[in-house]
PDB file of C-alpha atoms in Angstrom:
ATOM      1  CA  UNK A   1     -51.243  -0.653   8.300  1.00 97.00           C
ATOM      2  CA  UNK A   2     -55.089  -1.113   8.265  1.00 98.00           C
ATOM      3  CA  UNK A   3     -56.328  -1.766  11.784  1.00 98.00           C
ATOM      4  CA  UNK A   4     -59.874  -2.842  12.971  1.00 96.00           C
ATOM      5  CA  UNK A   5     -61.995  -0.447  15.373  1.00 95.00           C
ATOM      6  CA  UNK A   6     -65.263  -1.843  15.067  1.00 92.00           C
ATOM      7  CA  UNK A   7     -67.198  -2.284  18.597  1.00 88.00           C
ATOM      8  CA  UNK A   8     -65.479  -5.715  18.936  1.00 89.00           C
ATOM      9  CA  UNK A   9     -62.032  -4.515  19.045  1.00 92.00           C
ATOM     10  CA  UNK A  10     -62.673  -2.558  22.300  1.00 87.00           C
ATOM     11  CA  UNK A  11     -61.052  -4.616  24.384  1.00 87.00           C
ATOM     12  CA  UNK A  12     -57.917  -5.185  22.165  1.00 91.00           C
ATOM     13  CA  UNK A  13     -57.762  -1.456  22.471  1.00 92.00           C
ATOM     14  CA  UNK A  14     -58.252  -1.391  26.093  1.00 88.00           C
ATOM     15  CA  UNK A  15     -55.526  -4.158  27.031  1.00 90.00           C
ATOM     16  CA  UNK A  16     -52.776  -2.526  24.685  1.00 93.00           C
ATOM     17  CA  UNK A  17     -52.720  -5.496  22.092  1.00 94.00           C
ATOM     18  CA  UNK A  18     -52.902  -3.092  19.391  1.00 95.00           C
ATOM     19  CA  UNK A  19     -50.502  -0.954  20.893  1.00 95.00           C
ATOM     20  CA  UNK A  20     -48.146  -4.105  20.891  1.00 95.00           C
ATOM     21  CA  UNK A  21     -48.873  -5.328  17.788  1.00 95.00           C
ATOM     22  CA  UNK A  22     -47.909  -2.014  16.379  1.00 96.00           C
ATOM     23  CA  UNK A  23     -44.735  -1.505  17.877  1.00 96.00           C
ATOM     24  CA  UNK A  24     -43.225  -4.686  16.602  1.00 94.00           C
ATOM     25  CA  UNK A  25     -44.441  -4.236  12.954  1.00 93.00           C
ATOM     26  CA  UNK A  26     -43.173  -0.214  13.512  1.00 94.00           C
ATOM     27  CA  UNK A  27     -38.927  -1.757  13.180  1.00 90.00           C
ATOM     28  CA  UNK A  28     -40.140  -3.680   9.897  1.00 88.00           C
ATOM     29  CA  UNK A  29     -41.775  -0.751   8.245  1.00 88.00           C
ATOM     30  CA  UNK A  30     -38.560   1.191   9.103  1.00 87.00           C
ATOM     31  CA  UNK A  31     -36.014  -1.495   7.183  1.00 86.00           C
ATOM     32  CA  UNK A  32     -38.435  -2.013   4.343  1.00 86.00           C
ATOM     33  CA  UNK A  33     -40.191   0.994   3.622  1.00 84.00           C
ATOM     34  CA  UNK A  34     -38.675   4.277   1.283  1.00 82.00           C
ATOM     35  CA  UNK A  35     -38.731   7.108   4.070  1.00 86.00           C
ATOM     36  CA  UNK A  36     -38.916   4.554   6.921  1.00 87.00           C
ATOM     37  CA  UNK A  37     -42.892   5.195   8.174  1.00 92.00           C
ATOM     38  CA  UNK A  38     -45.839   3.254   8.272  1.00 95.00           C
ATOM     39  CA  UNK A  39     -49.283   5.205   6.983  1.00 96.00           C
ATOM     40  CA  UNK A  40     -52.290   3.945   8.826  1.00 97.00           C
ATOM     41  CA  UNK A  41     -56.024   3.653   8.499  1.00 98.00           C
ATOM     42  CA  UNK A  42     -58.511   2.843  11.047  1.00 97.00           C
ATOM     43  CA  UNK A  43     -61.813   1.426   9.910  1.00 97.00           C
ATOM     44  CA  UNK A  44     -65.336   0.296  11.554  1.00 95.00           C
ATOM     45  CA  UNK A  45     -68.216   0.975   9.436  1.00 95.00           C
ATOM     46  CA  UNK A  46     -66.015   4.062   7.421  1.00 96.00           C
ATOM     47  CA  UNK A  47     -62.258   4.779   7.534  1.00 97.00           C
ATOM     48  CA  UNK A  48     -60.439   7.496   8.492  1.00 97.00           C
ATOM     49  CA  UNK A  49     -56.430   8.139   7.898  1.00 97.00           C
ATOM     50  CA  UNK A  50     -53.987   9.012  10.901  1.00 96.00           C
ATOM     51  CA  UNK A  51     -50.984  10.421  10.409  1.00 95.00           C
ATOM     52  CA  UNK A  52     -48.331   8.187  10.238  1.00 95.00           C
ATOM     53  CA  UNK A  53     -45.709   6.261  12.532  1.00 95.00           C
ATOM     54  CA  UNK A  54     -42.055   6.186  12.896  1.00 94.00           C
ATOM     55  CA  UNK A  55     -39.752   4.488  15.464  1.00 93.00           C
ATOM     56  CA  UNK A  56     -39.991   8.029  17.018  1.00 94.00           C
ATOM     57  CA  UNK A  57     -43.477   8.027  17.931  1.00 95.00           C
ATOM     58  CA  UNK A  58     -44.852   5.022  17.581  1.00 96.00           C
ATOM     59  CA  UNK A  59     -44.884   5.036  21.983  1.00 96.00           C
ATOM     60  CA  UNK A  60     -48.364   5.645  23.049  1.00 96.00           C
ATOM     61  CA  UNK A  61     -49.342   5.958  19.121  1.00 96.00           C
ATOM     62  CA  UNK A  62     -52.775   4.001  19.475  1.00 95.00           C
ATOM     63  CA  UNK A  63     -54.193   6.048  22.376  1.00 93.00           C
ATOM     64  CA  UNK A  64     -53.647   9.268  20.788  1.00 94.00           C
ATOM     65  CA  UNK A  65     -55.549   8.608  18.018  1.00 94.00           C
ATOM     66  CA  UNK A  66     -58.201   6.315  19.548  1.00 93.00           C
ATOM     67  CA  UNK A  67     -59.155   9.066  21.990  1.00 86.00           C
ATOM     68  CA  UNK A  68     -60.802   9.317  25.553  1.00 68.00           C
ATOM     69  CA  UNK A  69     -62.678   6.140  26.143  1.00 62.00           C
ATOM     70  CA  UNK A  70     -66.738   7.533  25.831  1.00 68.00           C
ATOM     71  CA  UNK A  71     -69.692   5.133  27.739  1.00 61.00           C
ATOM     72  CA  UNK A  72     -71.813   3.999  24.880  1.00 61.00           C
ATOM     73  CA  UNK A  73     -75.083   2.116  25.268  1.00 52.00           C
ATOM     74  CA  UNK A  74     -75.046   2.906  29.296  1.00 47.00           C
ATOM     75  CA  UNK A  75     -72.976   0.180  29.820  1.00 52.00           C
ATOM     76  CA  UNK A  76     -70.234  -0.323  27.626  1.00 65.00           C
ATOM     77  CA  UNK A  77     -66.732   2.117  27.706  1.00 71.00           C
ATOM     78  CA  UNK A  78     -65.375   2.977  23.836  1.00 78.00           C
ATOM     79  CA  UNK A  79     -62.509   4.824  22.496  1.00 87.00           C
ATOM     80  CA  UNK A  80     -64.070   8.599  20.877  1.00 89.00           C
ATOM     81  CA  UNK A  81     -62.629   7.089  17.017  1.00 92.00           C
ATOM     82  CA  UNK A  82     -64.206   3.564  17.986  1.00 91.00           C
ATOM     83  CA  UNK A  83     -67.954   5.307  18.181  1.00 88.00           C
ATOM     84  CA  UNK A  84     -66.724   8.364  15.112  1.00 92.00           C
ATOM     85  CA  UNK A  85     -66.534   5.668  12.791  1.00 94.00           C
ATOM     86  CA  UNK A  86     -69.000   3.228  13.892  1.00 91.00           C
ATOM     87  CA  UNK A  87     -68.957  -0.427  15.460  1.00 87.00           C
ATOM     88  CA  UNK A  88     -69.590  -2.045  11.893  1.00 91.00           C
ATOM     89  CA  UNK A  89     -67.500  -4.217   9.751  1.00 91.00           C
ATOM     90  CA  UNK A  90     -66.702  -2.320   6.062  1.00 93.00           C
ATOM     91  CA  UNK A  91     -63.866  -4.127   5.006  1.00 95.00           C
ATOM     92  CA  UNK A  92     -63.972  -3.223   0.978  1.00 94.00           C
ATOM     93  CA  UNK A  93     -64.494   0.585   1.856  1.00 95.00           C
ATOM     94  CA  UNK A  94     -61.113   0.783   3.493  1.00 97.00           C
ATOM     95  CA  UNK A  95     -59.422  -1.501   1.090  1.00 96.00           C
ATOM     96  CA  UNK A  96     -60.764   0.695  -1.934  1.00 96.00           C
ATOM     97  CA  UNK A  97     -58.933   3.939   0.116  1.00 97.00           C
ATOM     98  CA  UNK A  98     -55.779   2.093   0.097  1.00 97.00           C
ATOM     99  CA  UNK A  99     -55.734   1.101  -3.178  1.00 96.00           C
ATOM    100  CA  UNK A 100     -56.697   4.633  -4.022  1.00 96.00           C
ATOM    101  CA  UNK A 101     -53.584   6.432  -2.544  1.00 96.00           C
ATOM    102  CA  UNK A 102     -51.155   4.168  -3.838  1.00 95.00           C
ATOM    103  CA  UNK A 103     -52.518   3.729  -7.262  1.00 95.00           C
ATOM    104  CA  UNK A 104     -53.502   7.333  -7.783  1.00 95.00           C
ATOM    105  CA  UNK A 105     -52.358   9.912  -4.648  1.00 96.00           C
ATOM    106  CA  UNK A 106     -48.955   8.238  -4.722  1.00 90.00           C
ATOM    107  CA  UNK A 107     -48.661   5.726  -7.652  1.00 91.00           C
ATOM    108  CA  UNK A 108     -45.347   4.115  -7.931  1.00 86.00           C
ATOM    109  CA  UNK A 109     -44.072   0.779  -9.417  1.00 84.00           C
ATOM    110  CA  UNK A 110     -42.276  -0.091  -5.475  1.00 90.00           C
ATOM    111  CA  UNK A 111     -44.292  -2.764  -3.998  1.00 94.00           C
ATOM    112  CA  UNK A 112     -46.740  -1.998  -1.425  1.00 95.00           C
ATOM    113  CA  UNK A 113     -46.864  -4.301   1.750  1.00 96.00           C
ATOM    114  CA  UNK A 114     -50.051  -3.768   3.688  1.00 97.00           C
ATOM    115  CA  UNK A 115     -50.393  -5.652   7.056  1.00 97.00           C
ATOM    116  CA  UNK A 116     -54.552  -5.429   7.628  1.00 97.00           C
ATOM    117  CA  UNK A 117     -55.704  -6.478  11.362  1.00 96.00           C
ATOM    118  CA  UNK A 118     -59.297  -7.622  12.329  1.00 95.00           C
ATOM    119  CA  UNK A 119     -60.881  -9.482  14.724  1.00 93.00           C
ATOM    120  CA  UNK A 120     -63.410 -11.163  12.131  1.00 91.00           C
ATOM    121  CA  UNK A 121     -66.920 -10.709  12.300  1.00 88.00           C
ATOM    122  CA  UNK A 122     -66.602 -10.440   8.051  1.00 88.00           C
ATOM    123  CA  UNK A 123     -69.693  -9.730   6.461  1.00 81.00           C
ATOM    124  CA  UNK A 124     -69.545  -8.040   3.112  1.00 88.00           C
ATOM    125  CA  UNK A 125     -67.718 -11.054   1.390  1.00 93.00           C
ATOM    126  CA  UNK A 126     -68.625 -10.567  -2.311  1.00 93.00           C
ATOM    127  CA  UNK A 127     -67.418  -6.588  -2.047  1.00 94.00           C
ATOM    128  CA  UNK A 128     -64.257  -7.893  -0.622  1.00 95.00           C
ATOM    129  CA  UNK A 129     -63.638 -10.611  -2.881  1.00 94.00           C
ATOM    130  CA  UNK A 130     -63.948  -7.546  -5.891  1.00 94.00           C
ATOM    131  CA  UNK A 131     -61.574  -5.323  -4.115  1.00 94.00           C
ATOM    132  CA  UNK A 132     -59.136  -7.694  -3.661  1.00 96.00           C
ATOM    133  CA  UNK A 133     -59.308  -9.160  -7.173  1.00 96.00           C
ATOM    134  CA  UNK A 134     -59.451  -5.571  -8.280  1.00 93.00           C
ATOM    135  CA  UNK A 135     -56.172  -5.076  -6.643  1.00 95.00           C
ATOM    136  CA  UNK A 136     -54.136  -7.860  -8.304  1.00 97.00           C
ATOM    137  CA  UNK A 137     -52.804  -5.900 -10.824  1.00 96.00           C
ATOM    138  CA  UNK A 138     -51.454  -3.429  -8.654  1.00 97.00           C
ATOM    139  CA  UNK A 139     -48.196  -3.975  -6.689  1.00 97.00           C
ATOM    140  CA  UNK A 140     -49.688  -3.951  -3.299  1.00 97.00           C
ATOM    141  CA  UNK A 141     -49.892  -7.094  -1.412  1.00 97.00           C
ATOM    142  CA  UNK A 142     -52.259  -7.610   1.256  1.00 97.00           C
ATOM    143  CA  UNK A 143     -51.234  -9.982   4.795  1.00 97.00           C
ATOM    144  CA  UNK A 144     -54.368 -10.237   6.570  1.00 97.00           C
ATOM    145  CA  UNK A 145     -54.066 -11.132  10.242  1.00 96.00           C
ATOM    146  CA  UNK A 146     -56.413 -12.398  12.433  1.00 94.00           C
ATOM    147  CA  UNK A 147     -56.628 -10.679  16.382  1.00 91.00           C
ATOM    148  CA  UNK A 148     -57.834 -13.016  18.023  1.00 83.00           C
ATOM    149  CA  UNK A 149     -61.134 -13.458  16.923  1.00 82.00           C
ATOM    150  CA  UNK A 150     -63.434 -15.046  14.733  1.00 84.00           C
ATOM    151  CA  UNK A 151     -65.529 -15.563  11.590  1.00 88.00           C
ATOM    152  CA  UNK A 152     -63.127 -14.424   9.198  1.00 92.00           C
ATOM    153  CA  UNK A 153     -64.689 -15.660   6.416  1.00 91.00           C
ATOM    154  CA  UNK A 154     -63.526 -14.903   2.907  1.00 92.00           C
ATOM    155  CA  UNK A 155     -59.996 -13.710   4.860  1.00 93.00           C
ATOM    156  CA  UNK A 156     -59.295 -18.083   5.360  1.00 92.00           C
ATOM    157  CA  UNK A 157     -59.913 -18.247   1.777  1.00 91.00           C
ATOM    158  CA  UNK A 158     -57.634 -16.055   0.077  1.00 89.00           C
ATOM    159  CA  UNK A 159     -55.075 -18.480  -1.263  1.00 83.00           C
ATOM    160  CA  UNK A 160     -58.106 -20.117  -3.184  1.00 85.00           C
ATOM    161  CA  UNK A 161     -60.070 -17.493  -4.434  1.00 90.00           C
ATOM    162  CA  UNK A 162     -59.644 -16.987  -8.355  1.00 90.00           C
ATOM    163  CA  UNK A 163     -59.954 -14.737 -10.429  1.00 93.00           C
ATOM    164  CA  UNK A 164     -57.134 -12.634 -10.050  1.00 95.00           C
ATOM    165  CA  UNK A 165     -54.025 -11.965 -11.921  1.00 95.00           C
ATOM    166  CA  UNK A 166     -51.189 -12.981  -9.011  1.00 96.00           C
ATOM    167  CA  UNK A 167     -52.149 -14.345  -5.530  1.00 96.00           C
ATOM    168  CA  UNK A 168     -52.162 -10.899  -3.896  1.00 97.00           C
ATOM    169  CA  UNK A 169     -53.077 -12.214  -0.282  1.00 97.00           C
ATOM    170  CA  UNK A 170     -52.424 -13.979   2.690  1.00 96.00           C
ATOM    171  CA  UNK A 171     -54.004 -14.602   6.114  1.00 96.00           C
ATOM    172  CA  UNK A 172     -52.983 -16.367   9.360  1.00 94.00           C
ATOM    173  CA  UNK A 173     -54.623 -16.071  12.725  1.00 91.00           C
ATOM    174  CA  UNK A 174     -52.670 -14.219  15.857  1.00 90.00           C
ATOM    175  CA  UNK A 175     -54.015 -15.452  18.761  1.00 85.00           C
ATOM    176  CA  UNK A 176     -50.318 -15.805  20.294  1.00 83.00           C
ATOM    177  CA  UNK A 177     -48.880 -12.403  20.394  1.00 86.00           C
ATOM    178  CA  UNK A 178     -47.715 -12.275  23.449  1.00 85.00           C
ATOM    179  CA  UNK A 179     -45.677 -15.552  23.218  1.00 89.00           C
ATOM    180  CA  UNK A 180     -44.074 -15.661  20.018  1.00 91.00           C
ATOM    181  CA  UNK A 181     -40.244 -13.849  19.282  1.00 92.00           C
ATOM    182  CA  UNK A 182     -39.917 -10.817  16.561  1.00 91.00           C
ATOM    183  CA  UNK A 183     -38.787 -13.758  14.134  1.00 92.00           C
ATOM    184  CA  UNK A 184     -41.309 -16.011  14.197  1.00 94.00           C
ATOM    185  CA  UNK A 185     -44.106 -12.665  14.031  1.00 94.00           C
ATOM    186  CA  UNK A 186     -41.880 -11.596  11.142  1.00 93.00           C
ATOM    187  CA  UNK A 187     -41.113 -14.852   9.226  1.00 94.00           C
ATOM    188  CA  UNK A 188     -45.407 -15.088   9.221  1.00 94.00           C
ATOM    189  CA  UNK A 189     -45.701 -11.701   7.955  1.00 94.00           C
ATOM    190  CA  UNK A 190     -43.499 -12.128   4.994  1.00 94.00           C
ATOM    191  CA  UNK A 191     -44.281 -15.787   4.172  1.00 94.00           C
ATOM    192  CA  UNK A 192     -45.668 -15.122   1.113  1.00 95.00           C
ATOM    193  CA  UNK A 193     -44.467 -11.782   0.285  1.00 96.00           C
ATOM    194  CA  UNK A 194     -41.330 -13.345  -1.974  1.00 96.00           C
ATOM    195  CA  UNK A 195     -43.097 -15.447  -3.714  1.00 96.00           C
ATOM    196  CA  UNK A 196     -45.977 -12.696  -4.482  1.00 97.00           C
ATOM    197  CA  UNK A 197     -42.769 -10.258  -5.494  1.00 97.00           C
ATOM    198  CA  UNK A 198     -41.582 -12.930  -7.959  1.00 97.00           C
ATOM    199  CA  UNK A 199     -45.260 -13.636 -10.217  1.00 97.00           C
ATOM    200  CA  UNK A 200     -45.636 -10.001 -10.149  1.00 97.00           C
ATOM    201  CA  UNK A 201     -42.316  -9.342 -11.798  1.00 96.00           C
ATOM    202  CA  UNK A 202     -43.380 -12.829 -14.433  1.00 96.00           C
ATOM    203  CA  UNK A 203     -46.757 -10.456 -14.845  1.00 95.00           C
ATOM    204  CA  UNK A 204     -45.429  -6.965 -15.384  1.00 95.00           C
ATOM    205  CA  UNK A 205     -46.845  -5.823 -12.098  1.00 96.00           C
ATOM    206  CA  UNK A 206     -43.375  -5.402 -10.767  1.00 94.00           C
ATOM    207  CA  UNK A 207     -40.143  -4.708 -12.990  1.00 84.00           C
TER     208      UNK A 207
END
């Protein structure tokens, strides 16, 4: 899990969206992963890795690590990590951490499901475009989704951007949390993840 803290995420952090969103992906992550956790990142303008979560502490998960919310600029309220790693968008620079952990810290030939939350604001497209690319040939598969927000940019264009060896990505926009079941969050998550699964077995990624 790769979640957005850049200074326009504030209020997702604030109203608990984040919170939410992680407890419902928390019961996939226990049925699909090895040793039943979910490792996380948080990234603004650098990353930093949290410990990870579990069905037994994933309550109240996102305001432990977030922090104390700080006053920055006079006027506005932050969480502490939201102003440690900056308000910026680095997209690639978090990517390239995830790709190094399970390539290199903890290679294995098990594919690698990575659910990556933002609220847009996408800036560093061609970086992005040669991490992902990059990436192809690994088994790790990347679901993007969209937090309510905007200007997602190269993120809408995954399915059409060459280059690569499989179709490692996917995106769809969330602006519905709140109103859609566990199934129909789930059956978006994993649209694409089968038929990724199957080319990278045809390519050797997978065996």
């Amino acid at each position: 899990m790769v979640l957005d803290i850049s200074g326009s995420m504030s209020h997702q952090y604030s109203s608990g969206a984040v919170q939410a969103f992680l407890e419902r992906i928390v019961p996939v992550a226990s049925r699909l992963d090895d040793d039943a956790t979910l490792d996380v990142w948080f990234f603004g303008s650098t990353f930093k890795r949290t410990s990870s979560v579990t069905e037994t502490n994933v309550d109240g998960y996102i305001t432990k690590k977030i922090g104390e919310m700080k006053r920055a600029l006079l006027v506005f309220k932050m969480p502490s990590l939201m102003l440690e790693l900056g308000g910026g968008n680095n997209e690639s620079l978090v990517i390239q951490d995830v790709i190094k952990k399970y390539t290199q810290e903890k290679a294995s030939k098990l594919p690698t499901f990575i659910v990556f939350l933002s609220d847009g604001g996408v800036t560093n497209e061609p970086e992005i475009k040669k991490s992902i690319v990059e990436a192809a040939k690994y088994p790790i598969f990347w679901q993007f989704v969209g937090l309510a927000g905007f200007n997602y940019g190269i993120l809408e264009r995954l399915d059409s951007m060459g280059g690569r060896l499989v179709d490692n990505a996917n995106f769809f926009h969330l602006d519905d949390l709140g109103k859609i079941t566990d199934e129909q969050l789930y059956e978006r998550l994993l649209n694409e993840f089968p038929a990724w699964i199957k080319q990278a077995r045809l390519k050797g990624i997978l065996k």
